[in-house]
């Protein structure tokens, strides 16, 4: 006796022996036909299974389950780049979802912001359960919102989305804006750049709105809350280094549209460098007008949960001295207001030095009327500052911090 001869072939069917079939053995005998067909099919399927198990990418036309999960909960990135070793990104990698999957901590170098359009994004997802990514900015580029650091860490299982900002200090520094940092995928669907006062529409909902004004105050008017579904969001980043942005929600002027968890205010001021998110929500205080309420959901540079408006004026007169350096370590810009006595027999200047730059915020002359002089200035987050009066003494020092 001998084993059947097996040929790797997927047989379309298996022959059914009939009682009328004459007994015929051997290689081509009808008595062995069904067994041969089963043996051929079994060998074919085994070869397919072995090839699948050994292939580095058995289904190249499909995303991996992790990538598919990410894309199902993220903006429509144009594709996915998977990295597992030190990598230098280029502008060609913008607007891609960059997935890290390795057991070894890895450096990822960014291109110069000067080569990236304002508002373009890099999205990172660290799929590793144990290893981190060191994200390194190019040259003097920095990350806004983390004390202008040049390197930040993406921890295991963390998501980070950054957007290209503007050259901000005399052409010296350029900033990557940290627009979302969480343990889930980014949620906004696009980026809108604004440089003039405008009325927003429902089409801008669920997008990052970057304010790039360099001229003066910008006013942004929200659409009526009732025109948007509950949960729709606007993400704001004031990228102006100097000027405020004002967001208003009471287009009908009846006071019903309001920011329900900010004392029912209809106006929120966004200071230079600040970020916040608002959501179309249900009323907290009055369910009868639930469809007319906005909720401020977060307000720090990385959306970690602060509320715009949490800053307050503080009298720092007792703890501040002239010609002494102080550092703004609040994590946000502060507004400084000074009041100084004036000596009527000489000209005088009220001076603030910010990171070594001397700025005159008030001036008085011999011929001016008696009385103190006052001036105000914005102190950027992380800046070192001091104040002095060349004629008279500072008698009041207030900070909005």
PDB file of C-alpha atoms in Angstrom, residues 86-314:
ATOM      1  CA  UNK A  86      14.698  57.902  15.232  1.00  0.00           C
ATOM      2  CA  UNK A  87      13.078  59.911  12.440  1.00  0.00           C
ATOM      3  CA  UNK A  88      13.451  63.358  10.882  1.00  0.00           C
ATOM      4  CA  UNK A  89      10.147  64.626   9.499  1.00  0.00           C
ATOM      5  CA  UNK A  90       9.819  66.954   6.504  1.00  0.00           C
ATOM      6  CA  UNK A  91       7.003  69.251   5.303  1.00  0.00           C
ATOM      7  CA  UNK A  92       5.909  66.328   3.119  1.00  0.00           C
ATOM      8  CA  UNK A  93       4.777  64.602   6.330  1.00  0.00           C
ATOM      9  CA  UNK A  94       2.384  67.407   7.341  1.00  0.00           C
ATOM     10  CA  UNK A  95      -1.264  66.445   7.899  1.00  0.00           C
ATOM     11  CA  UNK A  96      -0.371  62.785   8.363  1.00  0.00           C
ATOM     12  CA  UNK A  97      -1.179  60.662  11.392  1.00  0.00           C
ATOM     13  CA  UNK A  98       2.228  59.606  12.730  1.00  0.00           C
ATOM     14  CA  UNK A  99       1.995  56.399  14.754  1.00  0.00           C
ATOM     15  CA  UNK A 100       4.893  55.319  16.986  1.00  0.00           C
ATOM     16  CA  UNK A 101       5.155  51.628  17.842  1.00  0.00           C
ATOM     17  CA  UNK A 102       8.413  50.529  19.438  1.00  0.00           C
ATOM     18  CA  UNK A 103       9.877  49.233  22.689  1.00  0.00           C
ATOM     19  CA  UNK A 104      12.715  51.799  22.637  1.00  0.00           C
ATOM     20  CA  UNK A 105      12.394  55.543  23.339  1.00  0.00           C
ATOM     21  CA  UNK A 106      12.847  57.482  20.109  1.00  0.00           C
ATOM     22  CA  UNK A 107      13.681  61.039  18.983  1.00  0.00           C
ATOM     23  CA  UNK A 108      11.539  62.630  16.267  1.00  0.00           C
ATOM     24  CA  UNK A 109      12.942  65.816  14.707  1.00  0.00           C
ATOM     25  CA  UNK A 110      10.567  68.400  13.242  1.00  0.00           C
ATOM     26  CA  UNK A 111      11.247  70.517  10.152  1.00  0.00           C
ATOM     27  CA  UNK A 112      11.678  74.278  10.449  1.00  0.00           C
ATOM     28  CA  UNK A 113       8.373  76.090  10.947  1.00  0.00           C
ATOM     29  CA  UNK A 114       9.523  78.508   8.243  1.00  0.00           C
ATOM     30  CA  UNK A 115       8.970  75.657   5.758  1.00  0.00           C
ATOM     31  CA  UNK A 116       5.458  74.823   7.009  1.00  0.00           C
ATOM     32  CA  UNK A 117       2.244  76.733   6.150  1.00  0.00           C
ATOM     33  CA  UNK A 118       0.615  78.399   9.161  1.00  0.00           C
ATOM     34  CA  UNK A 119      -2.053  76.093  10.564  1.00  0.00           C
ATOM     35  CA  UNK A 120      -0.644  72.900   9.050  1.00  0.00           C
ATOM     36  CA  UNK A 121      -0.472  70.083  11.582  1.00  0.00           C
ATOM     37  CA  UNK A 122       1.468  67.060  12.739  1.00  0.00           C
ATOM     38  CA  UNK A 123      -0.614  64.480  14.609  1.00  0.00           C
ATOM     39  CA  UNK A 124       1.159  61.937  16.800  1.00  0.00           C
ATOM     40  CA  UNK A 125      -0.128  58.782  18.469  1.00  0.00           C
ATOM     41  CA  UNK A 126       2.202  56.846  20.761  1.00  0.00           C
ATOM     42  CA  UNK A 127       0.974  53.253  20.546  1.00  0.00           C
ATOM     43  CA  UNK A 128       3.768  51.976  22.796  1.00  0.00           C
ATOM     44  CA  UNK A 129       2.759  50.948  26.304  1.00  0.00           C
ATOM     45  CA  UNK A 130       6.248  51.529  27.720  1.00  0.00           C
ATOM     46  CA  UNK A 131       8.328  53.874  25.551  1.00  0.00           C
ATOM     47  CA  UNK A 132       8.137  57.629  24.988  1.00  0.00           C
ATOM     48  CA  UNK A 133       8.820  59.931  22.039  1.00  0.00           C
ATOM     49  CA  UNK A 134      11.088  62.971  22.370  1.00  0.00           C
ATOM     50  CA  UNK A 135       9.727  65.565  19.940  1.00  0.00           C
ATOM     51  CA  UNK A 136      12.536  67.983  18.995  1.00  0.00           C
ATOM     52  CA  UNK A 137      11.863  71.394  17.401  1.00  0.00           C
ATOM     53  CA  UNK A 138      14.209  72.666  14.700  1.00  0.00           C
ATOM     54  CA  UNK A 139      16.840  75.286  15.558  1.00  0.00           C
ATOM     55  CA  UNK A 140      15.294  78.093  17.618  1.00  0.00           C
ATOM     56  CA  UNK A 141      11.715  76.887  17.040  1.00  0.00           C
ATOM     57  CA  UNK A 142       9.840  76.221  20.289  1.00  0.00           C
ATOM     58  CA  UNK A 143       6.605  74.727  21.618  1.00  0.00           C
ATOM     59  CA  UNK A 144       4.114  77.359  22.804  1.00  0.00           C
ATOM     60  CA  UNK A 145       2.330  76.564  26.061  1.00  0.00           C
ATOM     61  CA  UNK A 146       5.198  74.643  27.688  1.00  0.00           C
ATOM     62  CA  UNK A 147       7.495  77.548  28.685  1.00  0.00           C
ATOM     63  CA  UNK A 148       8.722  77.811  25.099  1.00  0.00           C
ATOM     64  CA  UNK A 149      10.596  74.507  25.351  1.00  0.00           C
ATOM     65  CA  UNK A 150      12.568  73.116  22.416  1.00  0.00           C
ATOM     66  CA  UNK A 151      11.829  69.474  23.310  1.00  0.00           C
ATOM     67  CA  UNK A 152       8.641  67.871  24.605  1.00  0.00           C
ATOM     68  CA  UNK A 153       7.829  64.277  25.502  1.00  0.00           C
ATOM     69  CA  UNK A 154       4.906  62.230  24.208  1.00  0.00           C
ATOM     70  CA  UNK A 155       4.261  59.637  26.880  1.00  0.00           C
ATOM     71  CA  UNK A 156       3.123  56.042  26.197  1.00  0.00           C
ATOM     72  CA  UNK A 157      -0.478  55.826  24.918  1.00  0.00           C
ATOM     73  CA  UNK A 158      -0.656  59.621  24.561  1.00  0.00           C
ATOM     74  CA  UNK A 159      -1.883  61.672  21.594  1.00  0.00           C
ATOM     75  CA  UNK A 160      -0.415  65.048  20.623  1.00  0.00           C
ATOM     76  CA  UNK A 161      -1.500  67.440  17.881  1.00  0.00           C
ATOM     77  CA  UNK A 162       0.643  70.474  17.013  1.00  0.00           C
ATOM     78  CA  UNK A 163       0.033  73.248  14.484  1.00  0.00           C
ATOM     79  CA  UNK A 164       2.588  75.501  12.798  1.00  0.00           C
ATOM     80  CA  UNK A 165       2.408  78.999  14.286  1.00  0.00           C
ATOM     81  CA  UNK A 166       4.057  82.300  13.373  1.00  0.00           C
ATOM     82  CA  UNK A 167       7.411  84.001  13.859  1.00  0.00           C
ATOM     83  CA  UNK A 168       6.720  85.882  17.076  1.00  0.00           C
ATOM     84  CA  UNK A 169       9.619  87.844  18.615  1.00  0.00           C
ATOM     85  CA  UNK A 170      11.429  90.055  16.151  1.00  0.00           C
ATOM     86  CA  UNK A 171      11.773  87.169  13.749  1.00  0.00           C
ATOM     87  CA  UNK A 172      13.813  85.166  16.282  1.00  0.00           C
ATOM     88  CA  UNK A 173      11.377  82.572  17.638  1.00  0.00           C
ATOM     89  CA  UNK A 174       8.755  80.502  15.859  1.00  0.00           C
ATOM     90  CA  UNK A 175       6.238  78.422  17.761  1.00  0.00           C
ATOM     91  CA  UNK A 176       4.537  75.084  17.368  1.00  0.00           C
ATOM     92  CA  UNK A 177       1.088  75.469  18.920  1.00  0.00           C
ATOM     93  CA  UNK A 178       0.061  72.584  21.150  1.00  0.00           C
ATOM     94  CA  UNK A 179      -3.589  72.375  20.191  1.00  0.00           C
ATOM     95  CA  UNK A 180      -4.629  69.082  21.778  1.00  0.00           C
ATOM     96  CA  UNK A 181      -2.936  66.729  24.199  1.00  0.00           C
ATOM     97  CA  UNK A 182      -4.947  63.874  25.658  1.00  0.00           C
ATOM     98  CA  UNK A 183      -5.321  60.127  25.872  1.00  0.00           C
ATOM     99  CA  UNK A 184      -7.618  60.085  22.882  1.00  0.00           C
ATOM    100  CA  UNK A 185      -7.422  61.092  19.247  1.00  0.00           C
ATOM    101  CA  UNK A 186      -7.767  64.747  18.216  1.00  0.00           C
ATOM    102  CA  UNK A 187     -11.319  65.727  17.470  1.00  0.00           C
ATOM    103  CA  UNK A 188     -11.320  68.884  15.362  1.00  0.00           C
ATOM    104  CA  UNK A 189     -11.798  68.475  11.646  1.00  0.00           C
ATOM    105  CA  UNK A 190      -9.692  71.274  10.193  1.00  0.00           C
ATOM    106  CA  UNK A 191      -7.898  74.589  10.692  1.00  0.00           C
ATOM    107  CA  UNK A 192      -9.232  78.092   9.912  1.00  0.00           C
ATOM    108  CA  UNK A 193      -6.891  81.112   9.894  1.00  0.00           C
ATOM    109  CA  UNK A 194      -8.488  84.483  10.753  1.00  0.00           C
ATOM    110  CA  UNK A 195      -6.854  87.926  10.639  1.00  0.00           C
ATOM    111  CA  UNK A 196      -9.865  90.285  10.706  1.00  0.00           C
ATOM    112  CA  UNK A 197     -13.048  90.616  12.736  1.00  0.00           C
ATOM    113  CA  UNK A 198     -15.692  88.252  11.415  1.00  0.00           C
ATOM    114  CA  UNK A 199     -18.938  86.418  12.111  1.00  0.00           C
ATOM    115  CA  UNK A 200     -18.457  82.674  12.378  1.00  0.00           C
ATOM    116  CA  UNK A 201     -20.893  80.177  10.893  1.00  0.00           C
ATOM    117  CA  UNK A 202     -21.831  76.581  11.586  1.00  0.00           C
ATOM    118  CA  UNK A 203     -19.312  75.574   8.895  1.00  0.00           C
ATOM    119  CA  UNK A 204     -16.426  76.554  11.198  1.00  0.00           C
ATOM    120  CA  UNK A 205     -17.733  74.346  14.031  1.00  0.00           C
ATOM    121  CA  UNK A 206     -15.410  71.560  15.214  1.00  0.00           C
ATOM    122  CA  UNK A 207     -12.400  73.319  13.677  1.00  0.00           C
ATOM    123  CA  UNK A 208      -9.330  74.989  15.170  1.00  0.00           C
ATOM    124  CA  UNK A 209      -9.614  78.752  14.651  1.00  0.00           C
ATOM    125  CA  UNK A 210      -6.177  80.396  14.717  1.00  0.00           C
ATOM    126  CA  UNK A 211      -6.224  84.191  15.153  1.00  0.00           C
ATOM    127  CA  UNK A 212      -3.215  85.685  13.355  1.00  0.00           C
ATOM    128  CA  UNK A 213      -3.997  89.385  13.798  1.00  0.00           C
ATOM    129  CA  UNK A 214      -1.063  91.811  13.851  1.00  0.00           C
ATOM    130  CA  UNK A 215      -3.026  95.083  13.629  1.00  0.00           C
ATOM    131  CA  UNK A 216      -5.428  95.401  16.542  1.00  0.00           C
ATOM    132  CA  UNK A 217      -8.301  93.912  18.499  1.00  0.00           C
ATOM    133  CA  UNK A 218     -10.306  91.219  16.692  1.00  0.00           C
ATOM    134  CA  UNK A 219     -14.007  90.589  17.344  1.00  0.00           C
ATOM    135  CA  UNK A 220     -15.474  87.164  16.581  1.00  0.00           C
ATOM    136  CA  UNK A 221     -19.247  86.696  16.621  1.00  0.00           C
ATOM    137  CA  UNK A 222     -20.617  83.195  17.159  1.00  0.00           C
ATOM    138  CA  UNK A 223     -23.672  81.989  15.247  1.00  0.00           C
ATOM    139  CA  UNK A 224     -26.883  81.412  17.171  1.00  0.00           C
ATOM    140  CA  UNK A 225     -26.471  78.438  19.468  1.00  0.00           C
ATOM    141  CA  UNK A 226     -29.741  76.905  18.218  1.00  0.00           C
ATOM    142  CA  UNK A 227     -28.223  76.511  14.733  1.00  0.00           C
ATOM    143  CA  UNK A 228     -25.709  73.924  15.974  1.00  0.00           C
ATOM    144  CA  UNK A 229     -26.174  70.434  17.438  1.00  0.00           C
ATOM    145  CA  UNK A 230     -25.424  69.918  21.120  1.00  0.00           C
ATOM    146  CA  UNK A 231     -21.733  69.125  21.567  1.00  0.00           C
ATOM    147  CA  UNK A 232     -20.495  71.043  18.512  1.00  0.00           C
ATOM    148  CA  UNK A 233     -17.283  72.859  19.419  1.00  0.00           C
ATOM    149  CA  UNK A 234     -15.136  75.806  18.422  1.00  0.00           C
ATOM    150  CA  UNK A 235     -11.409  75.573  19.226  1.00  0.00           C
ATOM    151  CA  UNK A 236      -9.693  78.981  19.509  1.00  0.00           C
ATOM    152  CA  UNK A 237      -6.000  79.942  19.617  1.00  0.00           C
ATOM    153  CA  UNK A 238      -5.027  83.631  19.784  1.00  0.00           C
ATOM    154  CA  UNK A 239      -1.703  83.594  17.952  1.00  0.00           C
ATOM    155  CA  UNK A 240      -1.290  87.385  18.107  1.00  0.00           C
ATOM    156  CA  UNK A 241       1.690  88.317  20.314  1.00  0.00           C
ATOM    157  CA  UNK A 242       0.162  91.681  21.225  1.00  0.00           C
ATOM    158  CA  UNK A 243      -3.582  92.026  20.769  1.00  0.00           C
ATOM    159  CA  UNK A 244      -6.634  90.504  22.417  1.00  0.00           C
ATOM    160  CA  UNK A 245      -9.453  88.700  20.648  1.00  0.00           C
ATOM    161  CA  UNK A 246     -13.050  89.030  21.806  1.00  0.00           C
ATOM    162  CA  UNK A 247     -15.571  86.214  21.272  1.00  0.00           C
ATOM    163  CA  UNK A 248     -19.242  87.215  21.494  1.00  0.00           C
ATOM    164  CA  UNK A 249     -22.283  84.949  21.475  1.00  0.00           C
ATOM    165  CA  UNK A 250     -25.276  87.323  21.761  1.00  0.00           C
ATOM    166  CA  UNK A 251     -25.921  88.194  18.124  1.00  0.00           C
ATOM    167  CA  UNK A 252     -29.629  88.900  18.795  1.00  0.00           C
ATOM    168  CA  UNK A 253     -28.806  91.214  21.694  1.00  0.00           C
ATOM    169  CA  UNK A 254     -31.441  89.632  23.940  1.00  0.00           C
ATOM    170  CA  UNK A 255     -28.967  88.151  26.431  1.00  0.00           C
ATOM    171  CA  UNK A 256     -30.279  84.613  26.003  1.00  0.00           C
ATOM    172  CA  UNK A 257     -27.292  83.235  24.105  1.00  0.00           C
ATOM    173  CA  UNK A 258     -24.579  83.197  26.779  1.00  0.00           C
ATOM    174  CA  UNK A 259     -21.642  81.314  28.253  1.00  0.00           C
ATOM    175  CA  UNK A 260     -23.612  79.464  30.903  1.00  0.00           C
ATOM    176  CA  UNK A 261     -20.699  78.423  33.127  1.00  0.00           C
ATOM    177  CA  UNK A 262     -18.951  81.825  33.029  1.00  0.00           C
ATOM    178  CA  UNK A 263     -21.584  83.809  34.952  1.00  0.00           C
ATOM    179  CA  UNK A 264     -23.846  83.809  31.879  1.00  0.00           C
ATOM    180  CA  UNK A 265     -21.475  86.255  30.213  1.00  0.00           C
ATOM    181  CA  UNK A 266     -21.960  87.012  26.524  1.00  0.00           C
ATOM    182  CA  UNK A 267     -18.329  88.084  25.951  1.00  0.00           C
ATOM    183  CA  UNK A 268     -15.037  86.278  26.559  1.00  0.00           C
ATOM    184  CA  UNK A 269     -11.673  87.966  26.008  1.00  0.00           C
ATOM    185  CA  UNK A 270      -8.850  85.817  24.684  1.00  0.00           C
ATOM    186  CA  UNK A 271      -5.452  87.280  25.645  1.00  0.00           C
ATOM    187  CA  UNK A 272      -2.383  86.913  23.395  1.00  0.00           C
ATOM    188  CA  UNK A 273      -1.244  83.301  23.339  1.00  0.00           C
ATOM    189  CA  UNK A 274      -4.361  81.952  25.045  1.00  0.00           C
ATOM    190  CA  UNK A 275      -6.447  79.004  23.905  1.00  0.00           C
ATOM    191  CA  UNK A 276      -9.942  77.891  24.827  1.00  0.00           C
ATOM    192  CA  UNK A 277     -12.730  75.605  23.679  1.00  0.00           C
ATOM    193  CA  UNK A 278     -16.463  76.216  23.762  1.00  0.00           C
ATOM    194  CA  UNK A 279     -19.218  73.688  23.193  1.00  0.00           C
ATOM    195  CA  UNK A 280     -22.853  74.069  22.217  1.00  0.00           C
ATOM    196  CA  UNK A 281     -24.406  72.685  25.388  1.00  0.00           C
ATOM    197  CA  UNK A 282     -27.524  72.432  27.429  1.00  0.00           C
ATOM    198  CA  UNK A 283     -28.272  75.124  29.977  1.00  0.00           C
ATOM    199  CA  UNK A 284     -27.004  74.538  33.495  1.00  0.00           C
ATOM    200  CA  UNK A 285     -29.010  77.293  35.140  1.00  0.00           C
ATOM    201  CA  UNK A 286     -32.186  77.419  33.066  1.00  0.00           C
ATOM    202  CA  UNK A 287     -33.341  74.295  31.175  1.00  0.00           C
ATOM    203  CA  UNK A 288     -36.092  76.308  29.505  1.00  0.00           C
ATOM    204  CA  UNK A 289     -33.519  77.963  27.228  1.00  0.00           C
ATOM    205  CA  UNK A 290     -31.163  75.016  26.865  1.00  0.00           C
ATOM    206  CA  UNK A 291     -30.778  75.514  23.129  1.00  0.00           C
ATOM    207  CA  UNK A 292     -29.286  78.979  23.619  1.00  0.00           C
ATOM    208  CA  UNK A 293     -26.335  78.149  25.886  1.00  0.00           C
ATOM    209  CA  UNK A 294     -22.589  77.789  25.294  1.00  0.00           C
ATOM    210  CA  UNK A 295     -20.262  76.001  27.705  1.00  0.00           C
ATOM    211  CA  UNK A 296     -16.571  76.826  28.077  1.00  0.00           C
ATOM    212  CA  UNK A 297     -15.019  73.361  28.293  1.00  0.00           C
ATOM    213  CA  UNK A 298     -11.334  74.258  28.631  1.00  0.00           C
ATOM    214  CA  UNK A 299      -8.934  77.123  28.376  1.00  0.00           C
ATOM    215  CA  UNK A 300      -5.222  76.411  28.679  1.00  0.00           C
ATOM    216  CA  UNK A 301      -2.643  76.037  25.932  1.00  0.00           C
ATOM    217  CA  UNK A 302      -3.062  72.266  25.815  1.00  0.00           C
ATOM    218  CA  UNK A 303      -6.779  72.074  26.677  1.00  0.00           C
ATOM    219  CA  UNK A 304      -6.128  70.606  30.129  1.00  0.00           C
ATOM    220  CA  UNK A 305      -9.283  71.978  31.665  1.00  0.00           C
ATOM    221  CA  UNK A 306      -8.803  75.560  32.842  1.00  0.00           C
ATOM    222  CA  UNK A 307     -11.549  78.111  32.260  1.00  0.00           C
ATOM    223  CA  UNK A 308     -10.926  81.437  30.563  1.00  0.00           C
ATOM    224  CA  UNK A 309     -11.763  84.130  33.055  1.00  0.00           C
ATOM    225  CA  UNK A 310     -10.008  82.351  35.935  1.00  0.00           C
ATOM    226  CA  UNK A 311      -7.380  85.119  35.934  1.00  0.00           C
ATOM    227  CA  UNK A 312      -7.976  88.020  38.301  1.00  0.00           C
ATOM    228  CA  UNK A 313      -6.419  91.358  39.243  1.00  0.00           C
ATOM    229  CA  UNK A 314      -3.966  91.139  42.138  1.00  0.00           C
TER     230      UNK A 314
END
